[in-house]
Amino acid sequence: MTDSLADLVPADADPDTLFEAFSTWTLERGIELYPAQEEALIEVVSGANVILSTPTGSGKSLVATGAHFAALARGVRSYYTAPIKALVSEKFFALVETFGADNVGMMTGDSAVNPDAPIICCTAEILANIALRDGADADVGQVVADEFHFYSDPDRGWAWQVPLIELPRAQFVLMSATLGDVSFFEKDLTRRTGRETAVVTSAERPVPLTFRYAMTPLHETVTELLSGGQAPVYIVHFSQAAAIESAQALVSINVTTRAEKDAIAEAIGDFRFSAGFGKTLSRLVRAGIGVHHAGMLPKYRRLVEQLAQAGLLKLICGTDTLGVGINVPIRTVVLSALTKFDGTRQRHLKAREFHQIAGRAGRAGYDTDGYVVVQAPEHVIENEKALQKAGDDPKKKRKITRKKAPEGFVNWTETTFEKLIAAEPEPLTSSFTVTHSMLLNVISRPGDAFAHMRHLLTDNHEDRPAQRRHILRAIAIFRALLAAGVVERLDTPDADGRRVRLTVDLQFDFALNQPLSPLALAAIELLDPESPSYALDVVSIVEATVDDPKQILSQQRFKARGEAVAEMKASGVEYDERMDLLEEVDYPKPLEELLEGAYETYRQGHPWVADYRLSPKSVVRDMYERAMNFVEYIGHYNLARSEGVLLRYLADAYDTLRRTVPDDAKTEPLTDLIEWLGELVRQVDSSLLDEWEALRHPGEDGGAFEAAPALPDGPPPVTRNERAFRVLVRNEMFRRVELAAREAYDVLGELDDGWDADDWADALDEYFAEYEEIRTGPDARGPAMLMIDQQPEVWKVRQIFDDPEGDRDWGISAEVDLGASDEAGTPVIRITDVGPLTT
């Protein structure tokens, strides 16, 4: 058996030879092509465009592999695009295994690996920007666009449309399980590329689906499915809270045998579950029940996926994210509802959404049947049960008090279900848009930018009124660029035929990876490096350029308003005035005035930043100033369902700080803070940072990947990075100072074994008899206030109080157990004394 598919590329790119070589490779692996796969591959090797609309599990990925194989044989560059970075990364590793590391590269905006390879995996936006910048001359011979239904996405659909408009020489393979009527695309692609366009559809699934409408409560439905051998079961909810609540309720069902529980425990091994949701998940998975949603830590989602792939989880309660390519084996999909909240209102599922979810049932090669079950509304089930209990007795039926639907409820019935089963996915609709970065990319292209833009604006998929609006916007943007001196007109065309040219150099991904980073650099220059708050002010500037973690900001606002109400009530503020004042209370926005001023000034010379919103906020800074670790911060703002959101935000902020802030702007305190943040992220879940490092440094010799990196057993010892560990210790000690300053003895008593609330109160009574307060400003938390005696197994530390008299003769003495810290992933502190310094 050949190691790499690339080794089988024939010298002759004749379609019959190509098809025979590829089908031989599949047969060697025991794969027999389905009729739709065979039809699609014949069209691909013949050079036609292909629109592949077949059900989930019908082998579209194998057709994509065949397309890349054909492109290699023809010597043209092939691009695979997907909507999210995780899918791009997953496909990259899979193609590396198939074609070899030298033949596959990846570009996501965050990372570029082997970017000159003949096969490139990238996000749709990357390919769209290449198409805008190079047009028909782009080195793109083939485009395999996965999940093409994202073409209709209101925010990102432009990136799926632009390559169709701008790459007339490319062969296109558009793939999705839910495309709907594609006759428009069939004609449009043929007109633009001059190639025949084949539409390959199949209503037949390799694994047929059986549909059922359940009039039993969820736990009864699940029990029936388990006893009928229809596990694994994925129960779809349309909120994270509902998924977790459902999983916890289903623990009462005896899902697993003793032997199965032992197998799960063995598979989990010494996997580290953090406090909070981690403890909940540990209990659930040991009972054979998984939880899966976007708010979880990546390590938890991967654990659930790995246990499911090993056949150890019979139930998974999650959200509809399973419709975006999650690799979890599922025999039965149970939909808890046929409605969802779309951010504006509660509405019925669209046919596309329903088929994306239902299509996950049944695993080709494993299952002979897949099952889709929809739960009737809870109040309908309860009313039906009451009627059945009453039997044929008219008196009992009259006495039944029918349960009403909840307020704002959008009803669904078995008829709703049947209509969704029969419905074709809705036709895809154009979501074209015009931005500053689009114009800048087109202007940088050789040739006549006006002709290029005219083509882009008048030959897209929008109707005429929309096209006119786009033209007017493009004119306004061009005038702004001209006025700012970012572009200039030329009296005569230059050597490349340009009549307009850029006066600035743009890096390739200027609009993809923190597009406001240049503004951040300019704003950092406004700061005083000698200021005690400099390090945190740099953090605030960087945070203003990172995407908003909406769930976290919402909880910050909620908590701030709760505290404000309590203060106003205590001050006797009347209700109406409280409500008016409350509107002004928001989450913290450090340096808001400075940043907005810098933004306006910067925009005058760099108009394209108008495409992006500056967003002052404080998450990293807030956590650092509160001297909280990850678990404490989650608890403080009640973020248990958004751990993954917080972690990804912290990781993005860390990566931006590390890569954006120039070395000469990194003072010692700022470097300490960056090291602290990186170690905090790594100890919570190292997978994000490990993945980044692997992508940026693929081999010791700088070569390409040889294989996908294995999941680490756990984070490295927290004491390994001594600099970061010192900051972690300093934060832990300062956390105790801050609590002592607020006389929060109950909270202090929960932090350390051997020192309860009474011990803290007794120890600090003497201090407060002598001093009015413990200061907690920048000077109080500096490294000068912490003395560390580093010994091999234990650090002895002394945190000094910043008293108002400047005596600095009081403080907290403690020991840091290094071994226990490595095990816990955070400093393990043991208080030995709180009192005046003794000689």
Coordinates of N, CA, C and O in Angstrom, one line a residue, residues 98-165:
T98 N -2.6 12.2 4.0 CA -2.9 11.6 2.7 C -1.9 11.9 1.6 O -1.5 11.1 0.9
F99 N -1.5 13.2 1.5 CA -0.6 13.7 0.4 C 0.8 13.9 0.8 O 1.7 14.1 0.0
G100 N 1.1 13.9 2.1 CA 2.5 14.1 2.6 C 2.7 15.6 2.9 O 2.0 16.5 2.3
A101 N 3.6 15.9 3.8 CA 3.7 17.2 4.4 C 4.2 18.2 3.4 O 3.8 19.4 3.4
D102 N 5.0 17.8 2.4 CA 5.5 18.8 1.4 C 4.4 19.3 0.5 O 4.6 20.4 -0.1
N103 N 3.3 18.6 0.4 CA 2.3 19.0 -0.6 C 1.1 19.8 -0.1 O 0.2 20.1 -0.8
V104 N 1.1 20.0 1.2 CA 0.0 20.6 1.9 C 0.4 21.8 2.7 O 1.4 21.7 3.5
G105 N -0.3 22.9 2.6 CA 0.0 24.1 3.4 C -1.3 24.6 4.0 O -2.4 24.1 3.7
M106 N -1.2 25.6 4.9 CA -2.4 26.2 5.5 C -2.2 27.6 5.8 O -1.1 28.1 6.1
M107 N -3.3 28.4 5.6 CA -3.3 29.8 5.9 C -4.7 30.1 6.5 O -5.7 29.8 6.0
T108 N -4.6 30.7 7.8 CA -5.9 31.1 8.5 C -5.9 32.5 8.9 O -6.8 32.9 9.6
G109 N -4.9 33.3 8.6 CA -4.8 34.7 9.2 C -4.0 34.7 10.4 O -3.1 35.5 10.6
D110 N -4.2 33.7 11.3 CA -3.4 33.6 12.5 C -2.1 32.9 12.2 O -1.1 33.1 12.8
S111 N -2.1 31.9 11.3 CA -1.0 31.1 11.0 C -0.8 30.8 9.5 O -1.8 30.8 8.8
A112 N 0.4 30.6 9.1 CA 0.7 30.2 7.7 C 1.8 29.1 7.8 O 2.8 29.3 8.4
V113 N 1.4 28.0 7.3 CA 2.3 26.8 7.3 C 2.5 26.3 5.8 O 1.5 26.1 5.1
N114 N 3.8 26.3 5.4 CA 4.1 25.8 4.1 C 3.2 26.5 3.0 O 2.5 25.8 2.2
P115 N 3.2 27.8 3.0 CA 2.2 28.6 2.2 C 2.4 28.4 0.7 O 1.6 28.9 -0.1
D116 N 3.6 27.9 0.3 CA 3.8 27.7 -1.2 C 3.5 26.3 -1.7 O 3.8 25.9 -2.8
A117 N 2.8 25.5 -0.8 CA 2.5 24.1 -1.2 C 1.4 24.1 -2.3 O 0.7 25.1 -2.5
P118 N 1.4 23.0 -3.1 CA 0.4 23.0 -4.2 C -1.1 22.8 -3.7 O -2.0 23.1 -4.4
I119 N -1.2 22.3 -2.4 CA -2.6 22.2 -1.9 C -2.6 23.1 -0.6 O -1.8 22.9 0.3
I120 N -3.6 24.0 -0.6 CA -3.6 25.0 0.6 C -5.0 24.9 1.2 O -6.1 24.9 0.6
C121 N -5.0 24.7 2.5 CA -6.2 24.7 3.3 C -6.3 26.2 3.9 O -5.3 26.6 4.5
C122 N -7.4 26.8 3.8 CA -7.6 28.2 4.3 C -9.0 28.5 4.6 O -9.9 27.8 4.2
T123 N -9.2 29.6 5.3 CA -10.5 30.1 5.6 C -11.0 30.8 4.3 O -10.2 31.2 3.4
A124 N -12.3 30.9 4.2 CA -12.9 31.5 2.9 C -12.4 32.9 2.7 O -12.2 33.4 1.6
E125 N -12.2 33.7 3.8 CA -11.7 35.0 3.7 C -10.3 35.1 3.1 O -10.0 36.1 2.4
I126 N -9.5 34.2 3.4 CA -8.1 34.2 2.9 C -8.2 34.1 1.4 O -7.6 34.9 0.6
L127 N -9.0 33.1 0.9 CA -9.1 33.0 -0.6 C -9.7 34.2 -1.2 O -9.3 34.6 -2.3
A128 N -10.7 34.7 -0.6 CA -11.4 35.9 -1.1 C -10.4 37.1 -1.3 O -10.5 37.8 -2.3
N129 N -9.6 37.3 -0.3 CA -8.6 38.4 -0.4 C -7.6 38.1 -1.5 O -7.1 39.1 -2.1
I130 N -7.2 36.9 -1.7 CA -6.3 36.5 -2.8 C -7.0 36.9 -4.1 O -6.3 37.4 -5.0
A131 N -8.2 36.5 -4.2 CA -9.0 36.8 -5.4 C -9.1 38.3 -5.7 O -9.0 38.7 -6.8
L132 N -9.3 39.0 -4.6 CA -9.4 40.5 -4.8 C -8.1 41.1 -5.2 O -8.0 42.0 -6.0
R133 N -7.0 40.6 -4.6 CA -5.7 41.2 -4.8 C -5.1 40.8 -6.2 O -4.4 41.6 -6.8
D134 N -5.4 39.6 -6.6 CA -4.7 39.1 -7.9 C -5.7 38.9 -9.0 O -5.2 38.8 -10.2
G135 N -7.0 38.8 -8.7 CA -8.0 38.7 -9.8 C -7.7 37.4 -10.6 O -7.3 36.4 -10.1
A136 N -8.0 37.5 -11.9 CA -7.9 36.3 -12.8 C -6.5 35.7 -12.9 O -6.4 34.6 -13.2
D137 N -5.5 36.6 -12.5 CA -4.1 36.1 -12.6 C -3.7 35.4 -11.3 O -2.5 35.0 -11.2
A138 N -4.6 35.2 -10.4 CA -4.2 34.5 -9.1 C -3.8 33.1 -9.4 O -4.3 32.4 -10.3
D139 N -2.8 32.7 -8.6 CA -2.3 31.3 -8.8 C -3.3 30.3 -8.1 O -3.0 29.7 -7.0
V140 N -4.5 30.2 -8.6 CA -5.5 29.4 -8.1 C -6.1 28.6 -9.2 O -6.8 29.2 -10.1
G141 N -5.8 27.3 -9.3 CA -6.3 26.5 -10.4 C -7.6 25.8 -10.0 O -8.3 25.3 -10.9
Q142 N -7.8 25.6 -8.7 CA -8.9 24.8 -8.3 C -9.4 25.3 -6.9 O -8.6 25.7 -6.1
V143 N -10.7 25.4 -6.7 CA -11.3 25.8 -5.4 C -12.2 24.7 -5.0 O -13.2 24.4 -5.7
V144 N -12.0 24.1 -3.8 CA -12.9 23.2 -3.2 C -13.5 23.9 -2.0 O -12.8 24.1 -1.0
A145 N -14.7 24.4 -2.1 CA -15.4 25.2 -1.1 C -16.3 24.3 -0.3 O -17.4 23.9 -0.8
D146 N -15.9 23.9 0.9 CA -16.7 23.1 1.8 C -17.8 24.0 2.6 O -17.5 25.2 2.7
E147 N -18.8 23.4 3.0 CA -19.9 24.1 3.7 C -20.3 25.3 2.9 O -20.5 26.4 3.5
F148 N -20.6 25.1 1.6 CA -20.8 26.3 0.8 C -22.1 27.0 1.1 O -22.4 28.2 0.7
H149 N -23.0 26.4 1.9 CA -24.2 27.1 2.3 C -23.9 28.4 3.1 O -24.8 29.2 3.3
F150 N -22.7 28.5 3.6 CA -22.3 29.8 4.3 C -22.3 31.0 3.3 O -22.2 32.1 3.8
Y151 N -22.5 30.7 2.0 CA -22.6 31.8 1.0 C -23.7 32.8 1.5 O -23.7 33.9 1.2
S152 N -24.7 32.3 2.2 CA -25.9 33.1 2.6 C -25.6 33.8 3.9 O -26.5 34.6 4.4
D153 N -24.5 33.5 4.6 CA -24.3 34.1 5.9 C -24.2 35.7 5.8 O -23.5 36.2 5.0
P154 N -25.1 36.4 6.5 CA -25.1 37.9 6.4 C -23.8 38.6 6.6 O -23.6 39.6 5.9
D155 N -23.0 38.1 7.5 CA -21.7 38.8 7.8 C -20.5 38.3 6.9 O -19.6 39.1 6.6
R156 N -20.5 37.0 6.6 CA -19.3 36.4 5.9 C -19.6 35.9 4.5 O -18.7 35.5 3.9
G157 N -20.8 36.0 4.1 CA -21.2 35.4 2.8 C -20.4 35.9 1.6 O -20.1 35.2 0.6
W158 N -20.0 37.2 1.7 CA -19.2 37.8 0.6 C -17.9 37.0 0.3 O -17.5 37.0 -0.9
A159 N -17.3 36.3 1.3 CA -16.1 35.6 1.1 C -16.3 34.4 0.2 O -15.4 33.8 -0.4
W160 N -17.5 33.8 0.2 CA -17.8 32.7 -0.6 C -18.2 33.1 -2.0 O -18.0 32.4 -3.0
Q161 N -18.6 34.4 -2.2 CA -19.1 34.9 -3.5 C -17.9 35.4 -4.3 O -17.8 35.2 -5.5
V162 N -17.0 36.2 -3.7 CA -15.9 36.8 -4.4 C -15.1 35.9 -5.3 O -14.8 36.2 -6.4
P163 N -14.6 34.7 -4.8 CA -13.9 33.9 -5.7 C -14.6 33.4 -6.9 O -14.0 33.3 -8.0
L164 N -15.9 33.3 -6.8 CA -16.7 32.9 -8.0 C -16.7 34.0 -9.0 O -16.7 33.8 -10.2
I165 N -16.6 35.3 -8.6 CA -16.6 36.4 -9.5 C -15.2 36.7 -10.1 O -15.1 37.0 -11.2

